[in-house]
Coordinates of C-alpha atoms in Angstrom, one line a residue:
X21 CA 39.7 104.6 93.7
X22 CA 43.1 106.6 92.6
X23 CA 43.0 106.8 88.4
X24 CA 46.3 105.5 87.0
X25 CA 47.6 108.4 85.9
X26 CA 47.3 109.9 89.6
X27 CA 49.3 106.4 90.8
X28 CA 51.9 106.9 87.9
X29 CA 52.3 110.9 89.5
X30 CA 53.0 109.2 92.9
X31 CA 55.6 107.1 92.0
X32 CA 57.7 109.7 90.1
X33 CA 57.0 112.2 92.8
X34 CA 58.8 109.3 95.6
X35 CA 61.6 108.5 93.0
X36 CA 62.4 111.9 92.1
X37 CA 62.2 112.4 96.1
X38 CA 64.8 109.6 96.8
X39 CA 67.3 111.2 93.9
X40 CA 66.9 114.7 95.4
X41 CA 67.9 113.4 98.8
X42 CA 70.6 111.2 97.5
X43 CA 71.9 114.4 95.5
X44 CA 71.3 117.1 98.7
X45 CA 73.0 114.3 101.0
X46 CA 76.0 114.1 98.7
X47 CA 76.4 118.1 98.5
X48 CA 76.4 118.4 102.7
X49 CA 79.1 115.2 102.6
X50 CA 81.3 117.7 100.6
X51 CA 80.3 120.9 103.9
X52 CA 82.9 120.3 106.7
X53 CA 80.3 122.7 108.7
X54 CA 77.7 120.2 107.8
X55 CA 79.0 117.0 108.2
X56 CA 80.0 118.6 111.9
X57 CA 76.2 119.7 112.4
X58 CA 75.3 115.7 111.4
X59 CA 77.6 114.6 114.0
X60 CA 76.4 116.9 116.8
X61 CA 72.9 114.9 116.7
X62 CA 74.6 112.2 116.4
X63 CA 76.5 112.7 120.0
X64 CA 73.5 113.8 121.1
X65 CA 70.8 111.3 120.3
X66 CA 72.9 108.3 120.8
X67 CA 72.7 107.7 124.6
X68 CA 68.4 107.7 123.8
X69 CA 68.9 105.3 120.7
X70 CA 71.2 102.7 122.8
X71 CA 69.3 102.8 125.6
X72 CA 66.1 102.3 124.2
X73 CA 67.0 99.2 123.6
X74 CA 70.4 98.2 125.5
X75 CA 68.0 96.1 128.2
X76 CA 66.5 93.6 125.3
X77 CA 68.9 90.7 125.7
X78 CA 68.6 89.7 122.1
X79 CA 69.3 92.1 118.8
X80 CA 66.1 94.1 118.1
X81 CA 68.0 95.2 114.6
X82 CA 68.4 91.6 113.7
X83 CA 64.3 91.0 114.3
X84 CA 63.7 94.1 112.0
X85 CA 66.1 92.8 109.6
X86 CA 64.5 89.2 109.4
X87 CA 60.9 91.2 109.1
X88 CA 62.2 93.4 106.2
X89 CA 63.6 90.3 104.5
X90 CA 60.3 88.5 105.1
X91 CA 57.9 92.0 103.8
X92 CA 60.6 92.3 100.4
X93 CA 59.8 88.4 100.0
X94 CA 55.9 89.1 100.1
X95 CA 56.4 91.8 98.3
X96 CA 58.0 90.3 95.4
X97 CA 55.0 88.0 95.2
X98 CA 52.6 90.2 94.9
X99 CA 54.5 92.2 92.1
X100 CA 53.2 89.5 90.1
X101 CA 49.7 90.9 90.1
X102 CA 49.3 93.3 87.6
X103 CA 46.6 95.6 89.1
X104 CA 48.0 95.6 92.3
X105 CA 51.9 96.5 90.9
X106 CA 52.1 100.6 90.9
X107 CA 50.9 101.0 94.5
X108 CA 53.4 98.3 95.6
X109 CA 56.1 100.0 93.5
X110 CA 54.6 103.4 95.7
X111 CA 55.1 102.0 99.3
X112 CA 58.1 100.3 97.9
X113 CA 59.4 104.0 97.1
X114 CA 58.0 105.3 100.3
X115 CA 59.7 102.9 102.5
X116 CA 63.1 103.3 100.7
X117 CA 62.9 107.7 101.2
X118 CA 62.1 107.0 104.9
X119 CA 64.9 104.8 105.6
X120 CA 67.5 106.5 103.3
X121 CA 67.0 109.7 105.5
X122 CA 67.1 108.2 108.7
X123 CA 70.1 106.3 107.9
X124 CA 71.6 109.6 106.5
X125 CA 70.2 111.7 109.6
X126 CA 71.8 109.4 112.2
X127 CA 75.0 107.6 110.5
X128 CA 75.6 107.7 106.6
X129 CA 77.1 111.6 107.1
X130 CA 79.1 110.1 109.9
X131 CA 81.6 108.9 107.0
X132 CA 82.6 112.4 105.7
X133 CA 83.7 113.0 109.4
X134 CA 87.6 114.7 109.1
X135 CA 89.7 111.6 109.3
X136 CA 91.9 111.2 112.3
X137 CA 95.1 111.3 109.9
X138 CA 95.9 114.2 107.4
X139 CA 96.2 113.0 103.8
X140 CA 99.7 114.5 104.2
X141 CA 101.1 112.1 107.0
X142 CA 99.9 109.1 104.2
X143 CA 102.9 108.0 102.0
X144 CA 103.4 104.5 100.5
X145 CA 104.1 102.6 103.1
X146 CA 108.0 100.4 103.3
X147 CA 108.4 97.2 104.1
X148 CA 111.4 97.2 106.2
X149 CA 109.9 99.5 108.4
X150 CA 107.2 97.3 109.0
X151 CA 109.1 94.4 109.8
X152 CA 110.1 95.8 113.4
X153 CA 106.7 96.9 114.0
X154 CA 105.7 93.3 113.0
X155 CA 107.9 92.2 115.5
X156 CA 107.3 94.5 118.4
X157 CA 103.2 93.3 118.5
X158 CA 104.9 89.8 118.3
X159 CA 106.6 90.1 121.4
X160 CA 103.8 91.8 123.1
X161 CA 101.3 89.0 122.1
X162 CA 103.9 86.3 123.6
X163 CA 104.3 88.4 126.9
X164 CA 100.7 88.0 127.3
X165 CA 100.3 84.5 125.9
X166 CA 102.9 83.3 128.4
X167 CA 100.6 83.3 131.3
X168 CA 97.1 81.9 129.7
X169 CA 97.8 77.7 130.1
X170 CA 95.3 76.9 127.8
X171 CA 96.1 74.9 124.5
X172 CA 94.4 77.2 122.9
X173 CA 93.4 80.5 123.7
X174 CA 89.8 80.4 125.7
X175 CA 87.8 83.4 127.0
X176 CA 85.3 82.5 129.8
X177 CA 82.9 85.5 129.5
X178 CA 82.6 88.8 128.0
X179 CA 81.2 90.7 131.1
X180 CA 84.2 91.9 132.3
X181 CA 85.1 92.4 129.2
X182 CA 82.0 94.7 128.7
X183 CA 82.7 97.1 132.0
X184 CA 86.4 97.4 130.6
X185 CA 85.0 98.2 126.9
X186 CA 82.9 101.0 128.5
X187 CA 85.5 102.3 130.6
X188 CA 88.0 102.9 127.7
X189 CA 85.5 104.0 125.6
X190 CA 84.6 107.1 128.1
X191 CA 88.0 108.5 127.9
X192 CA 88.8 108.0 124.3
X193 CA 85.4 109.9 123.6
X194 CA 86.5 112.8 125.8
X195 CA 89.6 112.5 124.2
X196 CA 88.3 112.9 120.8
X197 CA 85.4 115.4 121.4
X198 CA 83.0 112.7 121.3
X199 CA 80.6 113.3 124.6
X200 CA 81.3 112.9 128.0
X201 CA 78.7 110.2 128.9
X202 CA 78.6 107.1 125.9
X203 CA 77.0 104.1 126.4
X204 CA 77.6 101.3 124.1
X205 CA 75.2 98.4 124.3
X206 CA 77.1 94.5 122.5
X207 CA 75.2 91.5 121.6
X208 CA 75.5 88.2 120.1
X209 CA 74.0 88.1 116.4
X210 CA 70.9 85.9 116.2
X211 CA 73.0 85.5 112.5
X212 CA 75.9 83.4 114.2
X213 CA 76.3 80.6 112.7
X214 CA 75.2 82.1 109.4
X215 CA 78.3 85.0 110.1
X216 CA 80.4 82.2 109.8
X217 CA 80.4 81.8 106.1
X218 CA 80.5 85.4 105.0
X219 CA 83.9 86.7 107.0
X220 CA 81.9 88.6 108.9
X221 CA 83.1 89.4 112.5
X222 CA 80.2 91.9 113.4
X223 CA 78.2 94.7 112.3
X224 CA 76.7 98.0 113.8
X225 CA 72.9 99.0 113.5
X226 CA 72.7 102.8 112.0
X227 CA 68.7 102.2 113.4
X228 CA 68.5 100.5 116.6
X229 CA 72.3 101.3 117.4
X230 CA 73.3 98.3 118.9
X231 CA 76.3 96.5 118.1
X232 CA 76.4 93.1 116.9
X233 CA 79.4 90.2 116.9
X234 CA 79.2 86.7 115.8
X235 CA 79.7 84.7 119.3
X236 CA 81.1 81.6 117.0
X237 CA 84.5 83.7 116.0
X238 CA 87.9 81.9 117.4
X239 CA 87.7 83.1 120.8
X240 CA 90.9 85.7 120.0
X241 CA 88.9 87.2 118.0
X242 CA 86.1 88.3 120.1
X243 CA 87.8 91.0 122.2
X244 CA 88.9 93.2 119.4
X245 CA 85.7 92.7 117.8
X246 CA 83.7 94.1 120.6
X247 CA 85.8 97.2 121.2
X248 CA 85.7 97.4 117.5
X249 CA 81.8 97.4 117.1
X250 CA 81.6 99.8 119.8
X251 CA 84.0 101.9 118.6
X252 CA 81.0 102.8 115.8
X253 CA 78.7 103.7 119.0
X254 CA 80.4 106.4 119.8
X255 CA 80.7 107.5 116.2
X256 CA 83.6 106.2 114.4
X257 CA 82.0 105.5 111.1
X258 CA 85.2 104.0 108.8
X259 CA 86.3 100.9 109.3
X260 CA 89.9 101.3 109.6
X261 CA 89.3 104.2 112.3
X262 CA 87.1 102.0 114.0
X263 CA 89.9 99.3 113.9
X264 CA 92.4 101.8 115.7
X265 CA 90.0 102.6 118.2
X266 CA 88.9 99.1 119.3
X267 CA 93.4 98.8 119.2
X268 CA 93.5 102.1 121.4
X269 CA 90.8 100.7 124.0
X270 CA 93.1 96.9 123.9
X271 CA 96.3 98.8 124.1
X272 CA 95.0 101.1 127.4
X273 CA 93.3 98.3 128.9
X274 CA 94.1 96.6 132.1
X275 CA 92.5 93.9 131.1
X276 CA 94.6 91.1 129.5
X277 CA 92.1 89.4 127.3
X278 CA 91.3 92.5 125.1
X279 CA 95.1 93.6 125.2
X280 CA 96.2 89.9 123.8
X281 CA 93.2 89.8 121.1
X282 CA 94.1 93.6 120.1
X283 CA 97.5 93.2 119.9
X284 CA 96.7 89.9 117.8
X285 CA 95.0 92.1 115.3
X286 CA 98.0 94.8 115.2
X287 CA 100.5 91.5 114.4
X288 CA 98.5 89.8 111.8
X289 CA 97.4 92.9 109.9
X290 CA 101.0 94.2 110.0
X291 CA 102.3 90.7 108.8
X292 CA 99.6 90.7 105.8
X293 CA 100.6 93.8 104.2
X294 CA 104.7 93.0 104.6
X295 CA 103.9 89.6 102.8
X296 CA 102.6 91.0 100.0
X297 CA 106.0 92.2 99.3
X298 CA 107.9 89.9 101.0
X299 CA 106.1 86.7 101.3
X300 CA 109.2 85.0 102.7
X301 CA 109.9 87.1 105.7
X302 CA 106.0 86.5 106.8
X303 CA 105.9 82.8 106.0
X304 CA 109.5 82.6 108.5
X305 CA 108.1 84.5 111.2
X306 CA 105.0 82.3 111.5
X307 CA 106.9 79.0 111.2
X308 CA 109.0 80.2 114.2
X309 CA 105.9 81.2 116.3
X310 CA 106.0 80.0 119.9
X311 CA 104.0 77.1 120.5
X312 CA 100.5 78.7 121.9
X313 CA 100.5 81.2 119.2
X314 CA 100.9 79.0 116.5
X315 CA 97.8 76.9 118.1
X316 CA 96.0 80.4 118.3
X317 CA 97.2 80.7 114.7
X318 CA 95.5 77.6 113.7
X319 CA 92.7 77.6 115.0
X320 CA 91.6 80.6 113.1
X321 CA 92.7 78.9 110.0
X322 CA 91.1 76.2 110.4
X323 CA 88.1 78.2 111.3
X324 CA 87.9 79.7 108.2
X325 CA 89.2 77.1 106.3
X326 CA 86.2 75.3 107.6
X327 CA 83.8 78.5 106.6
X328 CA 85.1 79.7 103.3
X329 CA 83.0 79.3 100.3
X330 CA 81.1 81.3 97.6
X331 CA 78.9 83.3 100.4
X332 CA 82.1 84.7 102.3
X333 CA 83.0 85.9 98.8
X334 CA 79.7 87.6 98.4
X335 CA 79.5 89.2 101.6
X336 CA 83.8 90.3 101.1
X337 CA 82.7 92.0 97.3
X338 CA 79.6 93.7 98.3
X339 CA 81.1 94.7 101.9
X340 CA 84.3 96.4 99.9
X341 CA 82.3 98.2 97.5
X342 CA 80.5 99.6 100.8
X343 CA 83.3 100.9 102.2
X344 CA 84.8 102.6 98.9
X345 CA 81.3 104.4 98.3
X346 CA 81.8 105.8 102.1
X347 CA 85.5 107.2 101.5
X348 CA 86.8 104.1 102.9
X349 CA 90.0 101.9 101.7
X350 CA 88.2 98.5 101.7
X351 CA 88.1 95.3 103.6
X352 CA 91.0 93.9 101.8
X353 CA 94.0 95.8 102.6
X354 CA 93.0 98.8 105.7
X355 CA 96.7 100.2 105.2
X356 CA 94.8 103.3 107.0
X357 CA 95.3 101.1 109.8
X358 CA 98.6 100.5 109.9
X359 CA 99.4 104.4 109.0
X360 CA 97.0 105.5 112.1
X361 CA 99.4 102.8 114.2
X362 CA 102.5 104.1 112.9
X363 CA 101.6 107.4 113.5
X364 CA 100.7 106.4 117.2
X365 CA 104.5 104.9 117.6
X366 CA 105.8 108.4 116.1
X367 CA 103.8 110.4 118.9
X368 CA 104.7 108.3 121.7
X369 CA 108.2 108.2 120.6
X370 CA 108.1 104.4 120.3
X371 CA 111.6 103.5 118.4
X372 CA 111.3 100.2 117.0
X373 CA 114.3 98.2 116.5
X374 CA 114.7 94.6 114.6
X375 CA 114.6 91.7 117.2
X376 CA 115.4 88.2 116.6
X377 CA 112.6 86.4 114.8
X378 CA 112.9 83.1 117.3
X379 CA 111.0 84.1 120.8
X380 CA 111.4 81.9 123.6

């Protein structure tokens, strides 16, 4: 039987354990040579991670999750009993140090990667020369919109979709040094219809590596939020990079559903950030949406309309802070976004001009 002062030992030895990681992690974030080494066994182990469990048809991180939910709940129970508190507290600790450095050995150092836009290429961002831009993604959602008769938009699978995802993917990881040979693994969260009241579209698991989306989004949304998720699968680890990607793999895709659902995002993200300057110039060029969009347009509305409550704003608080302690701009605004997509225009010499806001 341990003597408490022997217990007491333990328990500072795995708390002063977790702070020295949690101080060592934060020095290598600041070591461009070691952030790069983290990402090499990141390319490298990834292929093993996702396929060891790519063939389960549901989410094995979502079954851990539930699990580590219902071992914290017992847990907490047993805290109540006094005698049996420290060595709780101990495997409590334990847990925590193992977890912390595998999620630091095969994601969290993914965050201090070198961003795919120099801090000098950021400036604060006009209005007016958003408004074309605004307008250009308009005009290509419409083009595409035009030939879908549905009411509103309907996408019949995602297999297709998933061959097409994996096909872009290859080249923009060439492309951007990250491995010849990805393989990105998708599937519906078992948290669905939960998803629906926190705003979140989907999440990535740093330990099983398999991409998650909630199958209950408005069915524009889907596309972009697969080629989003897997966008982190081959190591795109901020949000709004991970955004541009998932817009990259839409914008070089044959296929018309995840060109129409990324080009959706480009538009709406581009309209939110012009109307908080100019809240008119939105709220026009949404009343004078062609028909079919403004049905797509609604039924996401309504969607969340239907969704929204004191959950959604949970999940949006802790989510931002998340993405500020990784370097990262937030999940309210992602202007990175729209700089990465302006700077695309500028290197493909895409010269945007005002068009009239009525499309026909």
């Amino acid at each position: 039987m341990k003597t408490p002062e022997k217990l007491i030992h333990k328990k500072r030895f795995w708390a002063s354990l977790w702070l020295a990681q949690f101080f060592i992690f934060y020095l290598l974030s600041k070591m461009d040579r070691a952030v790069f080494f983290f990402e090499k066994i990141f390319i490298e182990t990834q292929n093993v991670r996702v396929n060891a469990f790519k063939n389960i048809f549901f989410s094995i991180g979502d079954v851990l999750y539930i699990l580590s939910g219902i071992f914290l709940a017992i847990t907490c129970l047993f805290l109540w009993k006094r005698n049996a508190r420290k060595k709780i507290w101990i495997g409590l600790l334990m847990g925590i140090n193992v977890l912390y450095f595998i999620y630091q050995l095969f994601w969290g150092m993914m965050y201090f990667q070198q961003p795919l836009l120099s801090r000098d290429k950021i400036k604060p961002l006009d209005t007016e020369q958003l408004k074309p831009l605004a307008e250009y993604y308009l005009q290509k959602c419409w083009t595409l919109r035009k030939r879908n008769p549905d009411k509103i938009y309907r996408l019949n699978s995602t297999t297709t979709l998933e061959q097409e995802i994996k096909r872009q993917q290859q080249a923009i990881a060439r492309q951007y040094g990250k491995g010849d040979s990805i393989q990105i693994c998708f599937k519906p969260s078992l948290y669905g219809r939960l998803m629906n009241y926190t705003g979140i579209l989907g999440y990535y698991n740093p330990f099983t590596s398999e991409s998650q989306y909630n199958p209950y989004l408005p069915d524009i949304q889907i596309p972009f939020t697969l080629a989003h998720e897997t966008s982190h699968q081959i190591g795109f680890a901020r949000e709004e990079e991970a955004n541009f990607i998932g817009f990259l793999i839409g914008e070089n895709s044959t296929d018309e559903n995840l060109k129409y659902s990324a080009y959706w995002f480009a538009f709406k993200t581009i309209l939110y950030n012009i109307s908080r300057k100019d809240k008119n110039y939105s709220l026009q060029i949404l009343k004078n949406l062609p028909k079919p969009l403004l049905n797509d347009y609604k039924a996401e509305v309504k969607f969340y309309r239907e969704h929204q409550g004191r959950i959604q704003k949970f999940f949006s608080l802790t989510n931002n802070l998340f993405l500020k302690s990784n370097r990262q701009d937030g999940s309210i605004s992602y202007n990175y976004f729209i700089y990465l997509l302006m700077d695309y225009h500028k290197e493909k010499g895409l010269h945007l001009k005002m068009q009239s806001q009525k499309h026909k």
